[in-house]
mmCIF file with all atom_site columns, C-alpha atoms in Angstrom:
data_model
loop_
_atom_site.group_PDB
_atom_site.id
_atom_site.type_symbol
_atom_site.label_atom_id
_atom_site.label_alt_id
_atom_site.label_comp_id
_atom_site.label_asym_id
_atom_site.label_entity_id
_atom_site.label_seq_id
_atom_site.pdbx_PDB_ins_code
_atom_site.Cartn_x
_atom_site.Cartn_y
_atom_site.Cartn_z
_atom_site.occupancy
_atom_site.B_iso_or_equiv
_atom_site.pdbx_formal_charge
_atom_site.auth_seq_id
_atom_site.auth_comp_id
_atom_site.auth_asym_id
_atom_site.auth_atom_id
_atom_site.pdbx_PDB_model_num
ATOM 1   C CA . UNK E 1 1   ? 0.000   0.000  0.000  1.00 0.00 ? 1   UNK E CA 1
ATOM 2   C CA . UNK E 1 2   ? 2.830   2.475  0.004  1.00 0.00 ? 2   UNK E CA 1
ATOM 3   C CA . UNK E 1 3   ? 2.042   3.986  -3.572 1.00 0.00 ? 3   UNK E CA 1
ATOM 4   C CA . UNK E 1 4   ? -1.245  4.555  -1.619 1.00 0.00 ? 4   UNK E CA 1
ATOM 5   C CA . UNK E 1 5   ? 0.321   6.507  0.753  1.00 0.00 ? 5   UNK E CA 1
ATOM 6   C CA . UNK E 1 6   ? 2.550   8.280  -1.164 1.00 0.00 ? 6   UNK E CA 1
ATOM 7   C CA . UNK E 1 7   ? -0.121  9.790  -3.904 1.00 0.00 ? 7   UNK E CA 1
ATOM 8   C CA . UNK E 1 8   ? -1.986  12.701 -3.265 1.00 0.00 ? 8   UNK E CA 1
ATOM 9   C CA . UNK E 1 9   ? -4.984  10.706 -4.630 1.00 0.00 ? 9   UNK E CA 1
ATOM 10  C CA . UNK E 1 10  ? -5.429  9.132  -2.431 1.00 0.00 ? 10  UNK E CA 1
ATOM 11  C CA . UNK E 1 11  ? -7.379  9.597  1.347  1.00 0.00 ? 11  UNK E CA 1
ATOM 12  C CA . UNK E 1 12  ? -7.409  7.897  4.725  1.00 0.00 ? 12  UNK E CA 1
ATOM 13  C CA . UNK E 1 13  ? -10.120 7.467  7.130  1.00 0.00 ? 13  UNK E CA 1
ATOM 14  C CA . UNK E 1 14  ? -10.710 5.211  9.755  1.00 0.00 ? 14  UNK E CA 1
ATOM 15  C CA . UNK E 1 15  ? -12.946 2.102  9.191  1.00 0.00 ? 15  UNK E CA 1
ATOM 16  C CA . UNK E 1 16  ? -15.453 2.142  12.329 1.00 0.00 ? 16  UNK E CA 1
ATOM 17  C CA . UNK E 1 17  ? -16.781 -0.940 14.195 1.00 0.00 ? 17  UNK E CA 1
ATOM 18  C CA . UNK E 1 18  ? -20.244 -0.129 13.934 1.00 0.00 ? 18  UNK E CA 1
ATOM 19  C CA . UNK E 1 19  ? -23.345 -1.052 10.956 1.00 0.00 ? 19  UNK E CA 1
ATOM 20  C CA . UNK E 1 20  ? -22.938 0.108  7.564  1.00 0.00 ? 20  UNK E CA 1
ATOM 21  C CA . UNK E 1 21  ? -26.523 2.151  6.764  1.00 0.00 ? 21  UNK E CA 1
ATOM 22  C CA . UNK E 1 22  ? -28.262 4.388  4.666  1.00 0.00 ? 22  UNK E CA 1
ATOM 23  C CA . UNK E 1 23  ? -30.271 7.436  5.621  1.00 0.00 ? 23  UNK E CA 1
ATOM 24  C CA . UNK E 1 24  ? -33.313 8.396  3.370  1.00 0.00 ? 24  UNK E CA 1
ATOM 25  C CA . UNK E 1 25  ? -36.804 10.151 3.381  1.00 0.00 ? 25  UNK E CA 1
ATOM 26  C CA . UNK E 1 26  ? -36.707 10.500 7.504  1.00 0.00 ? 26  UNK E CA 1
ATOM 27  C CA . UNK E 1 27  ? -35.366 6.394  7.724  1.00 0.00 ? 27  UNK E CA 1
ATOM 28  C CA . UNK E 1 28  ? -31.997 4.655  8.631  1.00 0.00 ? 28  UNK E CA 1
ATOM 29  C CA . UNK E 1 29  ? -31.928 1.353  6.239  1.00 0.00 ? 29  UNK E CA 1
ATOM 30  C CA . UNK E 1 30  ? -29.491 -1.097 5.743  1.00 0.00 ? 30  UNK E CA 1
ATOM 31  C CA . UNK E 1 31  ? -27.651 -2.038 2.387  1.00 0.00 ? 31  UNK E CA 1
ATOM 32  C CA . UNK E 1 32  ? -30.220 -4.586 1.563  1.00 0.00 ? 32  UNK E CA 1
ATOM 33  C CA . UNK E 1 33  ? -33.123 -1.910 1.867  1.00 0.00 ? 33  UNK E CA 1
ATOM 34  C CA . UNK E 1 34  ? -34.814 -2.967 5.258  1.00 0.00 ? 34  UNK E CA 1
ATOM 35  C CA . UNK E 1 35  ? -35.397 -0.746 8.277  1.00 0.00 ? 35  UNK E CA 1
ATOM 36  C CA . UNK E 1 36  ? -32.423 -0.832 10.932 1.00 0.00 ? 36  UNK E CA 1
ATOM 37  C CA . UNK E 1 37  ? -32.831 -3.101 13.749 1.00 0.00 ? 37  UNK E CA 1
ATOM 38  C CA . UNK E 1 38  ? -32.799 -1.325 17.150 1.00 0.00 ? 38  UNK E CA 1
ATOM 39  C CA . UNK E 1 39  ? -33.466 2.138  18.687 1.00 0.00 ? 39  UNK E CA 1
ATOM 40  C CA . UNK E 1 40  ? -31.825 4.913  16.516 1.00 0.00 ? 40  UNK E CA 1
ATOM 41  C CA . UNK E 1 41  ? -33.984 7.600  17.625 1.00 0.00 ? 41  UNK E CA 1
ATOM 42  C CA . UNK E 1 42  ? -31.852 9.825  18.775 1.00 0.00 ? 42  UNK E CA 1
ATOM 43  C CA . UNK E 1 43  ? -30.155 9.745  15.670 1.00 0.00 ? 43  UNK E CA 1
ATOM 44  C CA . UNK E 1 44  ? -33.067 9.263  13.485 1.00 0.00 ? 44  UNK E CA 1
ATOM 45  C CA . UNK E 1 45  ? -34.281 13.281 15.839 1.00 0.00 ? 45  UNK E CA 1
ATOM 46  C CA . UNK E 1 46  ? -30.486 14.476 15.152 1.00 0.00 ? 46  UNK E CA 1
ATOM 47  C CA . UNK E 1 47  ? -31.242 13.862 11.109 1.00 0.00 ? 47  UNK E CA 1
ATOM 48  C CA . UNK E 1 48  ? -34.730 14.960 10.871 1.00 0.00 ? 48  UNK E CA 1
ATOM 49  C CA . UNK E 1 49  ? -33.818 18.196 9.662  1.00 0.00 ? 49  UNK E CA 1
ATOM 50  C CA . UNK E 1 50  ? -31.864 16.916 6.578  1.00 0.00 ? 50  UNK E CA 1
ATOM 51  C CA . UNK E 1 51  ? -34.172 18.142 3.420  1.00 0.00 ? 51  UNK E CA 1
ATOM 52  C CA . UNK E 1 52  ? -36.223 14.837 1.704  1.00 0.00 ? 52  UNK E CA 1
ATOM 53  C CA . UNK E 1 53  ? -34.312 13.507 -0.969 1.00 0.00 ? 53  UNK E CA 1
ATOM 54  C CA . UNK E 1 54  ? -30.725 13.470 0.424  1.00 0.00 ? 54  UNK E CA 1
ATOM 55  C CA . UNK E 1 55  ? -29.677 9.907  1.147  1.00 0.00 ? 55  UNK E CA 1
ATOM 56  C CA . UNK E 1 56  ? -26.655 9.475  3.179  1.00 0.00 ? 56  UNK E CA 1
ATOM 57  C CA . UNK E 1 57  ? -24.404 6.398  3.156  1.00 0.00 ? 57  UNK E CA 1
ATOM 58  C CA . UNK E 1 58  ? -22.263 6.183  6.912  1.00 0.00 ? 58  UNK E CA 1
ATOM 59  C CA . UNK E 1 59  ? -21.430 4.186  9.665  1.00 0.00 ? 59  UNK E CA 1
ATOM 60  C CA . UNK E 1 60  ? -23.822 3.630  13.081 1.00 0.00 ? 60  UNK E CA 1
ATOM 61  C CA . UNK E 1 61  ? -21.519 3.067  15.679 1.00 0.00 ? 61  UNK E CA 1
ATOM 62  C CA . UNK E 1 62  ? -22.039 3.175  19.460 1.00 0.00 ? 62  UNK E CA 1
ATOM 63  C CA . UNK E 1 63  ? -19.235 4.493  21.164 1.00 0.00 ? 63  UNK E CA 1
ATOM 64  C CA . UNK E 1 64  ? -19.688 4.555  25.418 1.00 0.00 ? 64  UNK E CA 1
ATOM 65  C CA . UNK E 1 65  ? -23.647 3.427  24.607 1.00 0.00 ? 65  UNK E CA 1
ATOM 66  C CA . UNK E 1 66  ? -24.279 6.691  22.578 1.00 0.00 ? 66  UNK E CA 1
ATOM 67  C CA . UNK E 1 67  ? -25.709 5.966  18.835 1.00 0.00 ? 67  UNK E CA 1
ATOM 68  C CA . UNK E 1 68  ? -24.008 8.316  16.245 1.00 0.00 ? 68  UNK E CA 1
ATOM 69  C CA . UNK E 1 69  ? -24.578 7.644  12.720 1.00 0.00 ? 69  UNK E CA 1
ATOM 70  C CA . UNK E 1 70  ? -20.698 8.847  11.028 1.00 0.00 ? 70  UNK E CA 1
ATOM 71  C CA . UNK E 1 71  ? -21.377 9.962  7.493  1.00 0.00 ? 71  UNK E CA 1
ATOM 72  C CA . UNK E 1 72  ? -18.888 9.430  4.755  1.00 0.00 ? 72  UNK E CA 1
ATOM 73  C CA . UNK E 1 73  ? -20.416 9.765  1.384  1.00 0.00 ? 73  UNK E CA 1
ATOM 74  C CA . UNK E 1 74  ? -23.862 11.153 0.000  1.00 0.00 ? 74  UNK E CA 1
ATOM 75  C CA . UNK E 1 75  ? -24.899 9.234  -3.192 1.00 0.00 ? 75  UNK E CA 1
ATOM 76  C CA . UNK E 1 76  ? -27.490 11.578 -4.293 1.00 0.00 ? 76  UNK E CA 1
ATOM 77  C CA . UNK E 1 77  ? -24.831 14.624 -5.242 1.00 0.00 ? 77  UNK E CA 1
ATOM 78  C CA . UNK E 1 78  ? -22.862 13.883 -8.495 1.00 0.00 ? 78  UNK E CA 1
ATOM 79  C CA . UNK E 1 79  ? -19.125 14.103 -8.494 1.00 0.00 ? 79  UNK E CA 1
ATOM 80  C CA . UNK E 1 80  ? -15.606 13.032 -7.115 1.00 0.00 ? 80  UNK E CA 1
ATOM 81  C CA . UNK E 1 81  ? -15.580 12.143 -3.859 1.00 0.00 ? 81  UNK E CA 1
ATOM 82  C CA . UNK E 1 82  ? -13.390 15.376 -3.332 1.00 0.00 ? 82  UNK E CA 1
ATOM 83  C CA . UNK E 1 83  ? -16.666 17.427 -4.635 1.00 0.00 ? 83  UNK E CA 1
ATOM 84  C CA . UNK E 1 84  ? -19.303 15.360 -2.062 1.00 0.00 ? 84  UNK E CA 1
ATOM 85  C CA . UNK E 1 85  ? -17.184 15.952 0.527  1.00 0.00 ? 85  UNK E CA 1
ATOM 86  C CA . UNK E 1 86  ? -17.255 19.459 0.322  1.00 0.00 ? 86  UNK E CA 1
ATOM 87  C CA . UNK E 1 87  ? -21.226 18.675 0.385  1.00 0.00 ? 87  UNK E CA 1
ATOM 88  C CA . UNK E 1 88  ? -20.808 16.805 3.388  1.00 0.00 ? 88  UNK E CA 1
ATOM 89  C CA . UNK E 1 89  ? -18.799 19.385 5.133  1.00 0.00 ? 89  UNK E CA 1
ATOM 90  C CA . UNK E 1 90  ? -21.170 22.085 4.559  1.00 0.00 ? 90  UNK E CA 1
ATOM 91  C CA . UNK E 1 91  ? -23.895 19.452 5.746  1.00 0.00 ? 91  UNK E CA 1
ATOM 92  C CA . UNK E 1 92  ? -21.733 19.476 9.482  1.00 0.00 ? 92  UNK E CA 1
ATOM 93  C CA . UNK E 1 93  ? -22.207 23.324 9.269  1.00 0.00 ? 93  UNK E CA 1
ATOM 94  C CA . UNK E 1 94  ? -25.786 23.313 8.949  1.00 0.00 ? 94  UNK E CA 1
ATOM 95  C CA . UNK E 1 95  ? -27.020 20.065 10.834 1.00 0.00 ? 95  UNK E CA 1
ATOM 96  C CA . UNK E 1 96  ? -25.977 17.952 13.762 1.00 0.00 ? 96  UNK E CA 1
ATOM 97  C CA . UNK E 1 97  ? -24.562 15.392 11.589 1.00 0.00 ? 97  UNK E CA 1
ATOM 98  C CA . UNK E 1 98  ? -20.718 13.803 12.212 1.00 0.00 ? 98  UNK E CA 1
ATOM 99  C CA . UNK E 1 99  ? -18.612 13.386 9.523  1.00 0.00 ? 99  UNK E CA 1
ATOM 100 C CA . UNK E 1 100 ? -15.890 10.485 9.283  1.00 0.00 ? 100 UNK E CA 1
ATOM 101 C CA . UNK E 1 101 ? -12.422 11.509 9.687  1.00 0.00 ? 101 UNK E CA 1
ATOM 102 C CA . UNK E 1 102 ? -9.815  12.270 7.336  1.00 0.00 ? 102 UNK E CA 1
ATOM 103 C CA . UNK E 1 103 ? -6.191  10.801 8.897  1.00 0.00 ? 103 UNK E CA 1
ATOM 104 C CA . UNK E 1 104 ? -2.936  10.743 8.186  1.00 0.00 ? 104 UNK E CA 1
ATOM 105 C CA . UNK E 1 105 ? -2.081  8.595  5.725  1.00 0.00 ? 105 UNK E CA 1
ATOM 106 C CA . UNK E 1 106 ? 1.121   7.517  6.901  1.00 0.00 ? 106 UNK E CA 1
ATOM 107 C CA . UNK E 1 107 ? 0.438   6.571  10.588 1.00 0.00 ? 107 UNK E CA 1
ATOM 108 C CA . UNK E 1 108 ? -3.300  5.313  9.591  1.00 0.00 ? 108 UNK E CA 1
ATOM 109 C CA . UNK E 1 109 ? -2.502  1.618  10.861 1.00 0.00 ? 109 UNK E CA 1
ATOM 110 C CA . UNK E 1 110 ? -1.050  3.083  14.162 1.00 0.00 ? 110 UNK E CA 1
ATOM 111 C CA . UNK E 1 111 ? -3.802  5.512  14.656 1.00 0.00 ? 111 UNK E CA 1
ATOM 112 C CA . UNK E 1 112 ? -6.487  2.878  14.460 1.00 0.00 ? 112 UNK E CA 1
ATOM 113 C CA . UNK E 1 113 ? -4.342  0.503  16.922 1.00 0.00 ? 113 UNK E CA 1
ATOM 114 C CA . UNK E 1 114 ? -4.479  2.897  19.305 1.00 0.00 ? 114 UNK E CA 1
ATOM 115 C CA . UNK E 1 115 ? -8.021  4.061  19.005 1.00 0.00 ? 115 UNK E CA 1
ATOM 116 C CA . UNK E 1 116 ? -9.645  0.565  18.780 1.00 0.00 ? 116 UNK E CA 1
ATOM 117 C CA . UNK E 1 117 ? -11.238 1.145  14.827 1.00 0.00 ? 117 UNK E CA 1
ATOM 118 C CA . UNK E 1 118 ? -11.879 -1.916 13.212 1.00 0.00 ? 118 UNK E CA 1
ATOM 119 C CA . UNK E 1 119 ? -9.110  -0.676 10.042 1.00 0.00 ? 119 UNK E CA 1
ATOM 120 C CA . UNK E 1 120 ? -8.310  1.811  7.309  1.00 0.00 ? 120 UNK E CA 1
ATOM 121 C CA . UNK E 1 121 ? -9.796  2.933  4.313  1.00 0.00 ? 121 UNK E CA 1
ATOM 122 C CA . UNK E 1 122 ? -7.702  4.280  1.721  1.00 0.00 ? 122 UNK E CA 1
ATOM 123 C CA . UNK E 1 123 ? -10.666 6.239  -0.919 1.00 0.00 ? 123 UNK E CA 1
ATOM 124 C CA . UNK E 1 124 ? -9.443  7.905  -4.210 1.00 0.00 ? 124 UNK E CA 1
ATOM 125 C CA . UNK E 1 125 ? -10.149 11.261 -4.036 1.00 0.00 ? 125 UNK E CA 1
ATOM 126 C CA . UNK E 1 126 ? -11.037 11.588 -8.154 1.00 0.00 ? 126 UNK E CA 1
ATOM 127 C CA . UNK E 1 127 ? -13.159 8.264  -7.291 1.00 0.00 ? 127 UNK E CA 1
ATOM 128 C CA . UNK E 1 128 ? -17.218 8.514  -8.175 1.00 0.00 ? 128 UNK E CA 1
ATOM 129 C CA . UNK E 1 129 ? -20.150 6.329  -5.653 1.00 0.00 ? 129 UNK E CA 1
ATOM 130 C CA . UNK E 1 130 ? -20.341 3.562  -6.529 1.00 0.00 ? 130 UNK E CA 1
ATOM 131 C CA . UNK E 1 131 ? -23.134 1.499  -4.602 1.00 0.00 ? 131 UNK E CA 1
ATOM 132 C CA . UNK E 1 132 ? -22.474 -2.254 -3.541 1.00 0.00 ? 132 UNK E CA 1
ATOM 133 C CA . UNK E 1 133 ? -24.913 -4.239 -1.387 1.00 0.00 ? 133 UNK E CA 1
ATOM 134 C CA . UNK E 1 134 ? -22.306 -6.182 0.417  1.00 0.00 ? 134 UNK E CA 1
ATOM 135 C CA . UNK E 1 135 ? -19.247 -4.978 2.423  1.00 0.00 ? 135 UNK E CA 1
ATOM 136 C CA . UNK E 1 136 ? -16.877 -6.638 -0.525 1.00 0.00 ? 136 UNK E CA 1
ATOM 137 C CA . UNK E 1 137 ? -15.298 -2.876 -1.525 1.00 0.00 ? 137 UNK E CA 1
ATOM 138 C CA . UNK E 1 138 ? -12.061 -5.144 -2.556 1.00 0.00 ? 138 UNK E CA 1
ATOM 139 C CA . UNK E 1 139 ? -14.181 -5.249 -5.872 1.00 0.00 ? 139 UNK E CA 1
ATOM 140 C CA . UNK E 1 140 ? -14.038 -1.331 -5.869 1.00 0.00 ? 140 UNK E CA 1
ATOM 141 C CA . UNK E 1 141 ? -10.589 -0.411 -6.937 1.00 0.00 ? 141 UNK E CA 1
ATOM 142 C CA . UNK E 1 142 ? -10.840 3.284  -5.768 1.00 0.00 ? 142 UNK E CA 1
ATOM 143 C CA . UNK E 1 143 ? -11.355 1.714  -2.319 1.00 0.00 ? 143 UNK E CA 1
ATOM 144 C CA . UNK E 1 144 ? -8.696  -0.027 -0.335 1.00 0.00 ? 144 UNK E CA 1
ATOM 145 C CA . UNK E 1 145 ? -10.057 -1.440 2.919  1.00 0.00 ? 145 UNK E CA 1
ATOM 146 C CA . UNK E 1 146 ? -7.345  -2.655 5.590  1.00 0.00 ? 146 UNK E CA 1
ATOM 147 C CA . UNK E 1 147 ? -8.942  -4.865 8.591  1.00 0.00 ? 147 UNK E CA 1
ATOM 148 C CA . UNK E 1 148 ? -6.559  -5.304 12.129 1.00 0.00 ? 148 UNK E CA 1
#
C-alpha cells in the first residue's frame, strides 16, 4: 500500500466498528433496503432536519452506549468524492450530523491501533459512488479497505 500513501490521490479514514446504513426520506436502512434493527432515535431526531431527498451512506456506531450515525459519502450529489465531501462538510455546518475523519495517511494503521477502529480505508479522491450491497469494496478499486 505504500504507492497509496505516497499519492496525493489518495485519502485515509478510519474504518469504524459499527453497521454500515443508509439514511433516506426521515429512515436509517441497511444495504439490503430494510429498516435498521434497534433504537436509533436519537439519531433518526439528530437527522430529521436533513431536506427529503438526500440519502446518506455512513457508519452507526455506538461508542460509550451513545448511537451516532458517522457519514462518509452522500450518493445523491454527483461528483468526485473530493466534490461530495465538500457537500458533506457544509452538511456538518448546517445540521448535527458527524462526519468520518480524514487521517494521516502515513500513521493510519497506528492511529487505528491505538483508538480501537476496526481498520483503514484508503478512498481515491477523483473516485465517483459507486453502490455495492455487500461490504466486498475489494471489488471497488478506488477503495482499499485494511482490517486489524
Amino acid at each position: 500500500h505504500l504507492e497509496v500513501i505516497a499519492s496525493p490521490l489518495w485519502v485515509a479514514e478510519p474504518k469504524l466498528d459499527g453497521y454500515r446504513c443508509i439514511y433516506r426520506d426521515g429512515q436509517l436502512l441497511t444495504r439490503q433496503g430494510k429498516k435498521m434493527p434497534g433504537n436509533s432515535d436519537s439519531v433518526l431526531s439528530a437527522l430529521a432536519a436533513i431536506p427529503d431527498g438526500i440519502v446518506l451512506d455512513g457508519e452507526m456506531v455506538n461508542p460509550h452506549g451513545r448511537q451516532v450515525f458517522h457519514l462518509f459519502d452522500i450518493p445523491t450529489v454527483s461528483g468526485t468524492l473530493a466534490e461530495r465531501r465538500q457537500v458533506l462538510e457544509a452538511l456538518t455546518v448546517c445540521y448535527p450530523v458527524e462526519l468520518v475523519p480524514r487521517i494521516d495517511k502515513a500513521s493510519a494503521l497506528r492511529q487505528a491501533l491505538h483508538h480501537g477502529w476496526e481498520g483503514v480505508v484508503f478512498k481515491r479522491i477523483d473516485s465517483f459512488y459507486h453502490w455495492r450491497a455487500s461490504s466486498r469494496y475489494s471489488e471497488v478499486a478506488e477503495w482499499k479497505k485494511i482490517r486489524l
